[in-house]
Structure formats: structure tokens, C-alpha cells
XYZ file of C-alpha atoms in Angstrom:
564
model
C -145.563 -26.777 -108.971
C -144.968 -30.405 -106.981
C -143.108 -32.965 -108.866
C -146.733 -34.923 -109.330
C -147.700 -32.212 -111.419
C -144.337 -31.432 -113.170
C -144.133 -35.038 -114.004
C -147.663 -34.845 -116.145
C -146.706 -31.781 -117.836
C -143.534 -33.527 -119.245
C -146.142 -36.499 -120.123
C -148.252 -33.986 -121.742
C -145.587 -32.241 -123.728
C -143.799 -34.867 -124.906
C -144.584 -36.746 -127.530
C -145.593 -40.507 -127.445
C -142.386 -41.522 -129.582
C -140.158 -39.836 -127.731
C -137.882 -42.522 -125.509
C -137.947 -39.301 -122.598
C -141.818 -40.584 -122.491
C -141.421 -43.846 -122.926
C -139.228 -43.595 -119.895
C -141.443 -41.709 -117.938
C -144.481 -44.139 -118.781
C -141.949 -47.233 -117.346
C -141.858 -45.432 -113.607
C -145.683 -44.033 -113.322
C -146.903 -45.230 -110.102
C -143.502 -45.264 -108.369
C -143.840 -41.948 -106.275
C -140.318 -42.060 -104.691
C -138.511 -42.480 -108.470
C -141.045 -39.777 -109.392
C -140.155 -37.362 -106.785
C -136.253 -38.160 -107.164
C -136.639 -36.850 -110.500
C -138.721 -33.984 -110.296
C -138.308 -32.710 -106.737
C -136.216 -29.868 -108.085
C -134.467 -28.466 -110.971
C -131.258 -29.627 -111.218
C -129.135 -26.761 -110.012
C -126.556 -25.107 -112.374
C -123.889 -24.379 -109.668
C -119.839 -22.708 -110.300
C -119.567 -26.487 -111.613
C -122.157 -26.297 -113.935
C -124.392 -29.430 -114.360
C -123.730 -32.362 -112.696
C -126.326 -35.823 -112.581
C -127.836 -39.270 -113.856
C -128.633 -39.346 -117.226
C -132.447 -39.750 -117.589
C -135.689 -38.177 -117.942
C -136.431 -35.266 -115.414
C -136.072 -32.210 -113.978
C -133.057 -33.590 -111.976
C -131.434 -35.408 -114.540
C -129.254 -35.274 -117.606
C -131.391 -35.399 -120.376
C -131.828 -33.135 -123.642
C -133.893 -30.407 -122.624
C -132.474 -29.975 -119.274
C -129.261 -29.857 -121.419
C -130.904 -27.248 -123.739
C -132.418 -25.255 -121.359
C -129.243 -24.190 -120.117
C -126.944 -23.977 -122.891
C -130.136 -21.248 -124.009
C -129.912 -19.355 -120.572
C -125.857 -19.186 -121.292
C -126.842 -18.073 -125.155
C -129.132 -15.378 -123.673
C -126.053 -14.030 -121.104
C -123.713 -14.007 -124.306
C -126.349 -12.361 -126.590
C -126.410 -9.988 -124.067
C -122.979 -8.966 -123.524
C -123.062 -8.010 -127.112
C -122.411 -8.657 -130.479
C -118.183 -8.712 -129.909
C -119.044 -11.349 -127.823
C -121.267 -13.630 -129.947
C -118.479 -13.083 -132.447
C -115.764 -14.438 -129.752
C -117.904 -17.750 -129.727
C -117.566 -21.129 -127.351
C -115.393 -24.047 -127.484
C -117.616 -27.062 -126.551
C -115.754 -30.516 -126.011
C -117.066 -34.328 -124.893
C -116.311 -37.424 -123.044
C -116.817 -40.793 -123.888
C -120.098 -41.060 -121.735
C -123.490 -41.620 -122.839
C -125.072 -38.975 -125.128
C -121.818 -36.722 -124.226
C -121.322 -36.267 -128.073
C -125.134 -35.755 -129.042
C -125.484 -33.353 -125.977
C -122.322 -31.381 -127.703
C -123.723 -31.045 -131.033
C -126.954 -30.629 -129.686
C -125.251 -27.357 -127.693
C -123.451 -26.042 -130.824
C -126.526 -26.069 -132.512
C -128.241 -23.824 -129.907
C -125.463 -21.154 -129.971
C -125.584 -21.339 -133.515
C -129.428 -20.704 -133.324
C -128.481 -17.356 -131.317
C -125.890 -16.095 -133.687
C -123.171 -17.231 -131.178
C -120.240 -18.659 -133.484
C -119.556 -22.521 -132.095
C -116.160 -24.703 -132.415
C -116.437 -28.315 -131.525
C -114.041 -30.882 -132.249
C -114.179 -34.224 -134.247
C -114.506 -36.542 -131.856
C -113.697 -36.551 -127.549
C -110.931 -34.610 -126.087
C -109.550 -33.811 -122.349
C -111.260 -31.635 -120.211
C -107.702 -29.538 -120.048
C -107.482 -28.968 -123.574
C -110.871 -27.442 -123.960
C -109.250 -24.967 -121.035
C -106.253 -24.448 -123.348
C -108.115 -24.075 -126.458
C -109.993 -21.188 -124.953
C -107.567 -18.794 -124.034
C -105.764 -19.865 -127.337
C -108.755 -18.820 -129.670
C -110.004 -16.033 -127.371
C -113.540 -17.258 -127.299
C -115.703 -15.596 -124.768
C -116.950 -19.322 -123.067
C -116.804 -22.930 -122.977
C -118.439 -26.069 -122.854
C -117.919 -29.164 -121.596
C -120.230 -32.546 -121.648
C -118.809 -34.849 -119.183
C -118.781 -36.269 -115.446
C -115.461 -36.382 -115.001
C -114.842 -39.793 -112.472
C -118.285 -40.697 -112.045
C -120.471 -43.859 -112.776
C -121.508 -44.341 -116.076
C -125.101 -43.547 -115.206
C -124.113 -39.897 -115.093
C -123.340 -37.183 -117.320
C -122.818 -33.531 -116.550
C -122.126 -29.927 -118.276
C -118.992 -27.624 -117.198
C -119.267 -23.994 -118.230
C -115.978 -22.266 -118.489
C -115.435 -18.565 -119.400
C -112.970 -16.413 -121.559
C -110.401 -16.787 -118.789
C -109.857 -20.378 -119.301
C -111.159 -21.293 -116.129
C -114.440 -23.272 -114.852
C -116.851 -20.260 -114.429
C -116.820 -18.526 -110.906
C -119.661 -17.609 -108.913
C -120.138 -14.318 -110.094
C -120.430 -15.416 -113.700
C -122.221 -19.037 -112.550
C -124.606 -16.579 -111.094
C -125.981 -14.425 -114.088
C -125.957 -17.649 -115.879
C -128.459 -19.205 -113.597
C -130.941 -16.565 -113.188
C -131.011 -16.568 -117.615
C -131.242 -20.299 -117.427
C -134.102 -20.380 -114.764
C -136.372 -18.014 -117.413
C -135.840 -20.326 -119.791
C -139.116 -22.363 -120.688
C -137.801 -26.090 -120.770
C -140.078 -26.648 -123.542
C -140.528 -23.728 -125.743
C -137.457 -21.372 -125.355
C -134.650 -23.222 -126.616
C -133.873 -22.133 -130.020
C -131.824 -24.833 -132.543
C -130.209 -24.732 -135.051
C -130.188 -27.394 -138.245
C -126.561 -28.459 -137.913
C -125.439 -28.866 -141.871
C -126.790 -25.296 -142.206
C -124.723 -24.094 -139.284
C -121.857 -25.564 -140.268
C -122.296 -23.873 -143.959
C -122.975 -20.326 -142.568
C -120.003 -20.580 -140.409
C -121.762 -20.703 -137.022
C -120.050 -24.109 -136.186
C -116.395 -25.059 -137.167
C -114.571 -28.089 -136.728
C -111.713 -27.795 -135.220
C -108.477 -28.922 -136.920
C -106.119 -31.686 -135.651
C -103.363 -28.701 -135.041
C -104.933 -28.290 -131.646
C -103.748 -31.316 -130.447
C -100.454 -30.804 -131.689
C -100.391 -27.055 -130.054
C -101.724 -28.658 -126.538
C -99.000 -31.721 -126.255
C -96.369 -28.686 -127.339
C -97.686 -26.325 -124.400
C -97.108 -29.271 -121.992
C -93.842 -30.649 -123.406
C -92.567 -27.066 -122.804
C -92.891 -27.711 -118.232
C -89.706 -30.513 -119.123
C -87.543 -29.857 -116.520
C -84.626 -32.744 -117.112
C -83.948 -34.051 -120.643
C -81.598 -36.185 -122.705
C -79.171 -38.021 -120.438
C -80.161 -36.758 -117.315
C -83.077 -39.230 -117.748
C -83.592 -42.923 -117.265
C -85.813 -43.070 -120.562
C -86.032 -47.362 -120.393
C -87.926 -46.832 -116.837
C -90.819 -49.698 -117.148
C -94.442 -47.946 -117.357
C -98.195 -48.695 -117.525
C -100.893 -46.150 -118.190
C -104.456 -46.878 -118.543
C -106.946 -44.080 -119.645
C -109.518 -46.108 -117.878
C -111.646 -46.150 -121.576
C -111.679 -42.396 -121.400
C -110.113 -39.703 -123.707
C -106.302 -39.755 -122.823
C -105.324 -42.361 -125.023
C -104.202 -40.437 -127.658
C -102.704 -37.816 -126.052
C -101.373 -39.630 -123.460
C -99.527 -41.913 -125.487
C -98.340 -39.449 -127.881
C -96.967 -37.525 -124.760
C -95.020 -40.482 -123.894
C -93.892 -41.121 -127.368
C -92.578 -37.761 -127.687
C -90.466 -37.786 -124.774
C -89.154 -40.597 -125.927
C -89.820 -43.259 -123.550
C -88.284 -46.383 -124.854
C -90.375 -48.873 -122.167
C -94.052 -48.314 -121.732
C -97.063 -49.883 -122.004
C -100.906 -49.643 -122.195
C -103.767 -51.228 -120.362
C -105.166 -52.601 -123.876
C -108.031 -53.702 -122.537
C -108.743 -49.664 -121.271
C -107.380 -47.918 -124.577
C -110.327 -47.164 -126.157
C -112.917 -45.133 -125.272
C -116.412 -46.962 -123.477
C -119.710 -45.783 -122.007
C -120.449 -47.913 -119.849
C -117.064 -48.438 -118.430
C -116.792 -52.344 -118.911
C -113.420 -53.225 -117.764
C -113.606 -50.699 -114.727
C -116.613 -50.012 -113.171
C -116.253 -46.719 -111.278
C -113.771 -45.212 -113.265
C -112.364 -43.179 -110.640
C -108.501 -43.249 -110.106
C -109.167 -42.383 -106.978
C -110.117 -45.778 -105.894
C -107.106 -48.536 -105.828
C -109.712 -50.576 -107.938
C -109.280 -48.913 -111.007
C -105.723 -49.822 -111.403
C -106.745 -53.758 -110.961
C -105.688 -54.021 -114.600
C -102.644 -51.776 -114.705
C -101.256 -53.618 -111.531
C -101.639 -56.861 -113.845
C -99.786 -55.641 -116.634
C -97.044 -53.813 -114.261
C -96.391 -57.535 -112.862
C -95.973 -58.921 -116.089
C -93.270 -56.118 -117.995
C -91.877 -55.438 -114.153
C -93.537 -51.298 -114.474
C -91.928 -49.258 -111.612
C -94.936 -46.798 -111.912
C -98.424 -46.937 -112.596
C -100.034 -44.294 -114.050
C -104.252 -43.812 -114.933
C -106.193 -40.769 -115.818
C -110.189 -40.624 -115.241
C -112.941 -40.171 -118.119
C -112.083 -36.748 -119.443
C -108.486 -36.734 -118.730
C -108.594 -34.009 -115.986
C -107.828 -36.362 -112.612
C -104.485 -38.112 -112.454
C -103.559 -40.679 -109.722
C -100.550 -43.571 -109.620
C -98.958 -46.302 -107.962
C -95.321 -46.751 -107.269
C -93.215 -50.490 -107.154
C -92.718 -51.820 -103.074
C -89.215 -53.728 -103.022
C -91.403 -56.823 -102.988
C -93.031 -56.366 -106.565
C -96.392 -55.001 -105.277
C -98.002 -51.696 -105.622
C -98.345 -49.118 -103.279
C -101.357 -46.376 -103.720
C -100.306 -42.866 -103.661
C -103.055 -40.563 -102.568
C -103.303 -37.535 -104.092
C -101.814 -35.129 -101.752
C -98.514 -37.544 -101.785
C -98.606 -37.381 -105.611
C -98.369 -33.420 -105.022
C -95.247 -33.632 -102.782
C -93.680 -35.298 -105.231
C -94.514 -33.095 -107.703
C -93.986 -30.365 -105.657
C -90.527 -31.558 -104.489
C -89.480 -32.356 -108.325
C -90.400 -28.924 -109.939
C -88.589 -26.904 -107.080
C -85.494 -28.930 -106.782
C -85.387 -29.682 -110.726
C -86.084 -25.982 -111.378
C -83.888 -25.330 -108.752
C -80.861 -27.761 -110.320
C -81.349 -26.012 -113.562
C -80.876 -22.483 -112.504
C -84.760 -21.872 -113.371
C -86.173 -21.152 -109.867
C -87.483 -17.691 -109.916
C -87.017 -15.364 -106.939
C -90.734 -14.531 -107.271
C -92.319 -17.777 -107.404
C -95.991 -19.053 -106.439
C -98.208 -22.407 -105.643
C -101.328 -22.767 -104.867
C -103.180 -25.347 -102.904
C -106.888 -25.987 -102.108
C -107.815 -24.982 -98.127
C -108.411 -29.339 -97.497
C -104.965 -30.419 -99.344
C -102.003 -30.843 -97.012
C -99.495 -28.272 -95.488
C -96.649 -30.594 -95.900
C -96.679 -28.949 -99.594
C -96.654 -25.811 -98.014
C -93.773 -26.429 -95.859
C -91.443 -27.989 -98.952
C -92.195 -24.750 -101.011
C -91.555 -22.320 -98.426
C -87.875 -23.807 -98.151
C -87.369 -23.128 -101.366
C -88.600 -19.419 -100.800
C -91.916 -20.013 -102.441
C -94.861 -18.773 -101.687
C -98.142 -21.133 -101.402
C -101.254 -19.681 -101.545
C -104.458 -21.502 -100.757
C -107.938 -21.389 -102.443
C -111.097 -23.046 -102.206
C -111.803 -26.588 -103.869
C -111.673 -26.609 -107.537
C -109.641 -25.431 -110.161
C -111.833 -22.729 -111.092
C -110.447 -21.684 -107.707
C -106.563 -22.564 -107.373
C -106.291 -21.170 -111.512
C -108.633 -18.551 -110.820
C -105.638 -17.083 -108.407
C -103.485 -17.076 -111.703
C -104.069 -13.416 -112.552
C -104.140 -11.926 -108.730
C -100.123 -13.866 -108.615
C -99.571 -11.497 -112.018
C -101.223 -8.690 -111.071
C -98.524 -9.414 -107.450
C -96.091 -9.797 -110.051
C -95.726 -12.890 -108.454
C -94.887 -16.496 -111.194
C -97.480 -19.373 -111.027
C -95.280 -22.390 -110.552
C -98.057 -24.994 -109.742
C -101.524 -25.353 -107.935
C -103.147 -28.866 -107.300
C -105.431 -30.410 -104.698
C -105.671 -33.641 -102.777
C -108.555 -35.083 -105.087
C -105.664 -36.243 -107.787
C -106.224 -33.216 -109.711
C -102.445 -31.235 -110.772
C -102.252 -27.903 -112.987
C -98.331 -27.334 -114.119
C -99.200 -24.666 -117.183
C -100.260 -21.024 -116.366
C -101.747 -21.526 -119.829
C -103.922 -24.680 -118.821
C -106.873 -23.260 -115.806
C -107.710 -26.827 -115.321
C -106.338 -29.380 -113.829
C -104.696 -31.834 -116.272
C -103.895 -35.284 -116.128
C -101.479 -35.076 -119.163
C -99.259 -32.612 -118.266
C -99.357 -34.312 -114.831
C -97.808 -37.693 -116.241
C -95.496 -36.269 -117.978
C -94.177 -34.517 -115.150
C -94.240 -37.663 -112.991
C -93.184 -39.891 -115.830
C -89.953 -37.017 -115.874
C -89.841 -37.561 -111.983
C -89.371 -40.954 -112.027
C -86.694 -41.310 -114.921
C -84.762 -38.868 -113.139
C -84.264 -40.053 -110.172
C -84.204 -43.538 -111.464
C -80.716 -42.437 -113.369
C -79.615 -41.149 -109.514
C -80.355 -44.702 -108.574
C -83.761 -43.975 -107.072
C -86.973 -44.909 -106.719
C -90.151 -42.668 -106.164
C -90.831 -44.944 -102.973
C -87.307 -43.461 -101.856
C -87.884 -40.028 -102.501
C -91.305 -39.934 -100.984
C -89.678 -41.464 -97.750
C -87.165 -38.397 -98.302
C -89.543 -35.987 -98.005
C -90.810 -37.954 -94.998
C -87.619 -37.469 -93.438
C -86.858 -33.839 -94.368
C -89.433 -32.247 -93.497
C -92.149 -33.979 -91.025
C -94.109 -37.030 -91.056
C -97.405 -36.544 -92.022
C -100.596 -38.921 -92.240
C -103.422 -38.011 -95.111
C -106.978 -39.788 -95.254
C -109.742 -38.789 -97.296
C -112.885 -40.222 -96.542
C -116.511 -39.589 -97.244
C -120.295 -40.602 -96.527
C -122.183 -41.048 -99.498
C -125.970 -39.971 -98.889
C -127.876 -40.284 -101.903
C -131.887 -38.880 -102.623
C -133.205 -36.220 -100.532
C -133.335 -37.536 -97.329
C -129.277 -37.886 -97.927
C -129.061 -34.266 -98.643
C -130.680 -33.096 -95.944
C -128.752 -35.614 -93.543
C -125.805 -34.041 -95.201
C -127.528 -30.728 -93.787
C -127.944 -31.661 -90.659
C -124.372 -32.943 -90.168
C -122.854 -29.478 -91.268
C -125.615 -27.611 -88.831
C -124.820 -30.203 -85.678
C -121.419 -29.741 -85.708
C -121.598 -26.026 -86.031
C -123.974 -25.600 -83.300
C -121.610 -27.738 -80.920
C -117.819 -27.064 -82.144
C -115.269 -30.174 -80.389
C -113.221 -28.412 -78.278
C -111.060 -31.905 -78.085
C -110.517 -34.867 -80.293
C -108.503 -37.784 -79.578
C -106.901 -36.313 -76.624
C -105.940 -33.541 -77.961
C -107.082 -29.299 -77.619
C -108.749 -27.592 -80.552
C -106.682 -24.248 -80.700
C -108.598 -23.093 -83.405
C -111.639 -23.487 -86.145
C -112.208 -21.759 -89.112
C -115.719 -21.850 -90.560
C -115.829 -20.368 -94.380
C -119.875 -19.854 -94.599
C -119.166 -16.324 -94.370
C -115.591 -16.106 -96.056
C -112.276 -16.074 -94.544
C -109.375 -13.445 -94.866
C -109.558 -13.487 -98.843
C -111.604 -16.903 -99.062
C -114.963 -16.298 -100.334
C -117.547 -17.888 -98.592
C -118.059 -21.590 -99.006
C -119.579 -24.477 -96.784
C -116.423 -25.642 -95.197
C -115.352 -26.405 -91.626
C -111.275 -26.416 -90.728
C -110.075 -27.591 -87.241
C -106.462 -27.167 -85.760
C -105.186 -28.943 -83.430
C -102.559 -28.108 -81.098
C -99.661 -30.704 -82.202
C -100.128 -29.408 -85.774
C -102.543 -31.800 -87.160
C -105.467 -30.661 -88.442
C -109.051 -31.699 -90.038
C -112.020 -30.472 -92.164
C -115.158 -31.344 -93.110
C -117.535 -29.708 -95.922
C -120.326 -30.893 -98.314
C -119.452 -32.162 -102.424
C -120.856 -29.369 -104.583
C -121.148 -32.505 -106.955
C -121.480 -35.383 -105.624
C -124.321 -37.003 -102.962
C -121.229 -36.877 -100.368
C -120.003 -35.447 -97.306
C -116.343 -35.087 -97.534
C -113.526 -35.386 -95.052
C -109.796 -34.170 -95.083
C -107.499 -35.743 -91.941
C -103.996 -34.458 -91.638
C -101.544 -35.898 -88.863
C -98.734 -34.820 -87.756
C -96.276 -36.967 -85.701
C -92.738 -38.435 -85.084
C -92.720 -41.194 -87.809
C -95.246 -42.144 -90.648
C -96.545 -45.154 -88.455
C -97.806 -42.744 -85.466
C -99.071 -40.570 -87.731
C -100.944 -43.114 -89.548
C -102.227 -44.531 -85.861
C -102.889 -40.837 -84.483
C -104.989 -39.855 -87.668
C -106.874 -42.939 -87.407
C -107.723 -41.757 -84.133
C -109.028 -38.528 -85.143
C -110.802 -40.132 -88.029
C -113.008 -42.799 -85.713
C -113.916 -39.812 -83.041
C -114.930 -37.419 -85.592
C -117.018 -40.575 -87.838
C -118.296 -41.876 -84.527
C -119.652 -38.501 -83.306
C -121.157 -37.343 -87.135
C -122.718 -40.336 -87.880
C -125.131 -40.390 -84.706
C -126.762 -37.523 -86.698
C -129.847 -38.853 -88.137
């Protein structure tokens, strides 16, 4: 069927009342919004569901919502009746329809004699991840888009592991979503009677308390060996780590931190932000206003649903300098090793794990400490999903994080989490502030100690279909015709994991080596309209390594970008 003709039989099915048709009636004559919307189903990939909110085939909207929390009902169902027992965990961000689209998924489990917990109101991302393993359930749910504009939502599916759902799983799931009739196979549930019969259960508060406690426990330094008056700032950027957040802090007993009011509580549309990403420098606008004013030495914001974690440090000068996400993770890496190290804590069988496009500098900091890094694809589902191949190697998970600000510290948590990252940076910085330091100074440490490396992480964004298939043809030119140079120097080797790589599974990813040690890739978002790319040089101070990955970076954009 063409999108013309899907777009009438939503007009036809839906009633007149409904604001789905009342949306569709505002666009009728506009082909290209038409086609946007209904050129395809929107794909249910390892990452779930993932788009703008809106009426469509290929958007966020109820039934697209309900179509596939039925396929995941029918997978469960069909596993058996231990399973449906077991139940799902579904949580919610602060976005638009995020809590309707919740309750709206309890009551569809419910419907299939799947028992459902939800809690009272929004929660992080990572505690959903903790909650599962904790209650044993055989699934997960979560409504949210993460960083992304507040015209999107999105749907992660997580299973009794604790982690985001692999491919294997992601797979059965789709083929039982895709039989699903958008209109007339979603069974739901009436929610009071649900909650009577015992299909859906609130959640009690004692879940929070049990997450904070599970994070609390990765302290490293305590007590006096701390610099507890430190000056702070956290925003939550209006998403769901205000609570938790601040509890955190208030529990470690911070004596000297503060709050972006203006960010505390939880909004839609993102008011005081924008793109609440903190990723982008621009999302700390606010924080670096407040840091000014109490004299904060760090900086510290978490995204929407508390999973993404990013800071900024104090210059000499007063100002604020941006840490990327792969410097965040030598820091972090550094402290855990040499605080675990300091403590007499530092096992003889330790692990890390890194995503393939994060930085080897991590690598080469935990191999001096004799520990072993292992790498993964992108996302957590991947770097946590290594968790039980380190204990079957009766190897210990230490950490695993990846360059896009996202940190896991708790074998317990398979998600990366924001919270237990700022506490562990929070730690960082008290710590070495009672040695007299700052994290400026041990950043340039690590610098010094063990190689100066440059880190840039750009991307194209190509929205609509003609931007997909641009993206496409990028991936397919530079395949067919491989550089064999780039800024002066040789190409000693290229690693291309369509097909897999040693014990990689296959993903759309392209890895070039160069021969001083610096390296690149390249590869498709499996979420966003983006083609993303990781430069990593290697040189004799930061400054040259900043000018010879600039380099790199203008060859490789200049070449790419002639793709039409």
C-alpha cells in the first residue's frame, strides 16, 4: 500500500473527533508531509521506537505506540505463562504524552494477562534498568527520547537481563509487532479494573531509595579524604534527575551545591533549553550563569531521562571549559583505577568496556593498571550486554561508557546512568580538590602520562527520505573507494563491521587506522536522521593534535560531502 492510500485508511478509520484526524485533515493536500508520514512504518529497531510525535505511520502517536507494545504482549504470551507472571516494568519522561503512552502500555499488557508495574510519576531511564533485574520481570518499557527535541518521543524495550533488548530478541519482537493490525489487534485494558485485579501495581517510593543505595555503594573516597565544600551546579535540563540527583548529592553530604532553578522541574517543551542535549555547550548556558555567580568549580547536567551525563570544569580565568564525553571517561576512568587502586580494592581480574568509536586513550590508562578493556558496539545494550561474557571469563566489570556522554559504574545498572555518573565525578573532584587539585589539572595529567590525544565528534544531519538515502549513499561511496591516505598520512588498515568483526556482530560501521596511531570512523545513527563521525589524533602535545585532527576532519568532510 503507498502512503496516499495508507493516509485515507487512517482518515477512514478514525473517527471525526479524534485530534489524530483532525491532524491529518490540517495536512491533506501537502504530498511531501503526507509521504514523510506514511512512507513507512516506523521501524522497531535493538533501540526500540524512536520519532516525532504525531499522526502516522512514522510517528509517535497512540496506535503506533499500541501496536507494538501488542506485538511485545504476543512474544511474552508466548513464552508462557511463567513469563506473563514475571511481568514488565514500564517508566516515562517528562515529554509529551510520555505518561499517557505508559499507562496506555500497562493497560495493554494487562489486557494480555501480562502483570504491569509502573511508577507514580517520571523516573530515569537507569532505574527502570535497575528495577528490572531487582523484581525479576521478564521485560521493560520505556517512553522517552532521551536528548532529543521536544517534538519527539520514543519507546525503549529492555529485557529480563536489564539491558536495552539485543537483536536477537529486537528481532522476534518485530516480526509479532508487524502482524499486528494497527487498528483492530491491540487489546486494552480499563485501567481502575487492572489495577484492582492486580494486573498493574504502583510501585512504592522504596525503589528510589534501593536505586540511590545501589549507586552510593561505587564511593570510592569518603569522610575526610574529601573536599565536601567544593562549589557545584547541576541542572536536570527540566528532565527527571531532579530528585534523584539532588538527593544523591544530599546524601553524600555536599555542603556547597546548587541547582539551575529555572531547569528543576520537569517541562515538555523544554522552555529554558531548547535542545536539551548535554551534548551541546548550549545547554549549560544557564548552569555557566549560576557557576559565575556562587564561583562552581564543576558543572554538571543530565539529559531528559537521566541516562546521558556531560560537564564543564573552571579555566584559571573563571570561564568554563566543555569536556567531551570521551575526556569525561578518562577521568572517570583514571579516578576508579587509581582510587580503587589507593584503597587496596583493585582486583587482579578486572574489566572495562568501551564502544568500537570511543577513544583508546581509555584503553591505554586501564591497561597500566593491568585491566583489561574490551570494546563493543554503540549502545549500552552493547557495552552491558558484555556483563555476563566478563562473568562467565570470571573476569569483574569495573566500568563501560562511550564517547556520546553516556557512563555505566554498577554491574547492577545495564544502562548508562547519569546519576551514578555525578556522583562519581562529584567524588572526583572533591578528592582531588583536598590534594590541591583541580579536574583541569588532572585531565592535563593524563595528557602528560600517557599521550596527547585530540577527540571530535561531528555529524551531518539529513532529515526526510532523501536524507536517508544520502546517508546511504555516503556509507556505499566510501566503501566502494576506501582512502588509502588522509592528511598526509598512510591508511595501514580499515575495518568494516557490515559483516562482523572478530567477536563484533555485524553493524554499519567503518574504522580507519592510520599509521601514527590516530584513527577515524564513520557509521550511520540507528536513531537519529545523522551520519556520525569519531576523529582520534594522536600527536606530541594537545595543540598538534588538535591541528592534525582538524586536518583529518576537513579531508574526510570535504571528500563525503561531494556525495549527493
Amino acid at each position: 500500500m503507498g502512503y496516499t492510500e495508507e493516509y485515507n485508511k487512517w482518515r477512514n478509520k478514525l473517527d471525526e473527533a479524534d485530534p489524530l484526524y483532525e491532524e491529518l485533515l490540517s495536512i491533506e493536500g501537502n504530498d511531501a508531509e503526507i509521504e514523510d508520514r506514511f512512507y513507512k512504518d516506523m521501524s522497531f529497531g535493538t533501540a526500540g521506537l524512536r520519532g516525532k510525535i504525531g499522526a502516522g505511520t512514522n510517528r509517535m502517536n497512540r496506535l503506533t505506540v499500541g501496536r507494538a507494545t501488542q506485538g511485545i504482549a504476543d512474544l511474552i504470551v508466548e513464552e508462557g505463562e511463567e513469563a506473563c507472571g514475571k511481568g514488565v516494568v514500564i517508566a516515562h519522561d517528562p515529554r509529551h504524552f510520555s505518561k499517557e503512552f505508559s499507562i496506555l502500555t500497562a493497560c495493554i499488557f494487562a489486557a494480555n494477562g501480562i502483570k504491569a508495574y509502573i511508577f507514580d510519576d517520571l523516573r530515569p531511564t537507569p532505574q527502570l534498568a535497575y528495577v528490572i533485574r531487582q523484581l525479576g520481570t521478564i521485560s521493560g518499557i520505556n517512553i522517552t527520547a532521551s536528548h532529543n527535541p521536544k517534538d519527539y518521543n520514543g519507546y525503549k524495550a529492555y529485557w529480563s537481563d536489564g539491558c536495552q533488548v539485543g537483536s536477537d530478541i529486537a528481532d522476534k519482537m518485530t516480526e509479532k509487532i508487524q502482524a499486528v493490525d494497527l487498528f483492530d489487534g491491540v487489546k486494552v485494558a480499563d485501567y481502575d479494573l487492572a489495577v484492582t485485579d492486580g494486573l498493574i501495581t504502583v510501585l512504592p517510593h522504596e525503589w528510589d531509595r534501593k536505586y540511590l543505595d545501589e549507586i552510593e555503594s561505587l564511593s570510592i573516597h569518603r569522610g575526610d579524604e574529601l573536599d565536601l565544600t567544593i562549589p557545584i551546579v547541576y541542572t536536570p535540563l527540566n528532565g527527571a534527575g531532579h530528585v534523584p540527583f539532588t538527593t544523591m548529592l544530599k546524601d553524600m553530604g555536599y555542603k556547597n551545591w546548587h541547582e539551575v532553578k529555572e531547569q528543576s522541574m520537569p517541562d515538555p517543551d523544554f522552555t529554558t533549553v531548547g535542545y536539551p542535549n548535554p551534548e551541546d555547550t548550549k545547554a549549560f548556558a544557564l548552569a555557566e550563569k549560576l557557576g559565575k555567580e556562587v564561583g562552581a568549580e564543576l558543572l554538571m547536567a543530565t539529559d531528559p531521562d537521566s541516562d546521558r551525563f556531560a560537564i564543564e570544569i573552571a579555566r584559571p580565568d573563571g570561564s568554563y571549559l566543555p569536556l567531551n564525553g570521551n575526556q569525561t571517561g578518562y577521568i572517570l576512568v583514571n579516578y576508579i583505577l587509581e582510587g580503587r587502586k589507593s584503597a587496596g580494592k583493585l582486583p587482579a581480574n578486572g574489566a572495562m568496556v568501551k564502544s568500537i568509536v570511543t577513544s583508546s586513550l581509555s584503553t591505554i590508562i586501564a591497561e597500566s593498571y593491568g585491566v583489561k578493556m574490551y570494546e563493543s558496539l554503540t549502545g549500552f545494550k552493547n557495552i552491558c550486554g558484555r556483563i555476563p561474557f566478563l562473568e562467565e571469563n570470571s573476569l569483574q566489570y569495573l566500568f563501560g561508557y562511550e564517547e556520546s556522554v553516556g557512563y555505566a559504574a554498577s554491574e547492577n545498572i545495564r544502562d548508562k546512568d547519569g546519576i551514578s555518573a555525578g556522583m562519581l565525578v562529584a567524588e572526583a573532584a572533591a578528592y582531588y580538590k583536598k590534594q590541591g587539585k583541580t579536574l583541569l589539572d588532572v585531565l592535563n595529567e593524563i595528557y602528560d602520562k600517557y599521550g596527547y590525544f585530540a577527540e571530535d565528534e561531528p555529524n551531518i544531519i539529513l532529515e526526510g527520505i532523501e536524507g536517508a538515502e544520502r546517508i546511504g549513499r555516503m556509507m556505499a561511496t566510501t566503501r566502494a573507494d576506501l582512502p588509502t591516505e588522509v592528511a598526509g598520512l598512510k591508511v595501514e588498515k580499515v575495518i568494516d563491521y557490515k559483516d562482523g568483526y572478530e567477536d563484533i556482530p555485524a553493524s554499519n560501521v567503518l574504522r580507519f587506522f592510520l599509521e601514527d596511531g590516530s584513527w577515524f570512523a564513520v557509521r550511520p545513527s540507528g536513531t537519529e536522521p545523522k551520519i556520525k563521525f569519531y576523529f582520534y589524533a594522536k600527536a606530541e602535545s594537545r595543540e598538534a593534535a588538535m591541528e592534525k585532527n582538524k586536518k583529518i576532519r576537513d579531508e574526510i568532510f570535504s571528500t563525503i560531502q561531494k556525495v549527493k
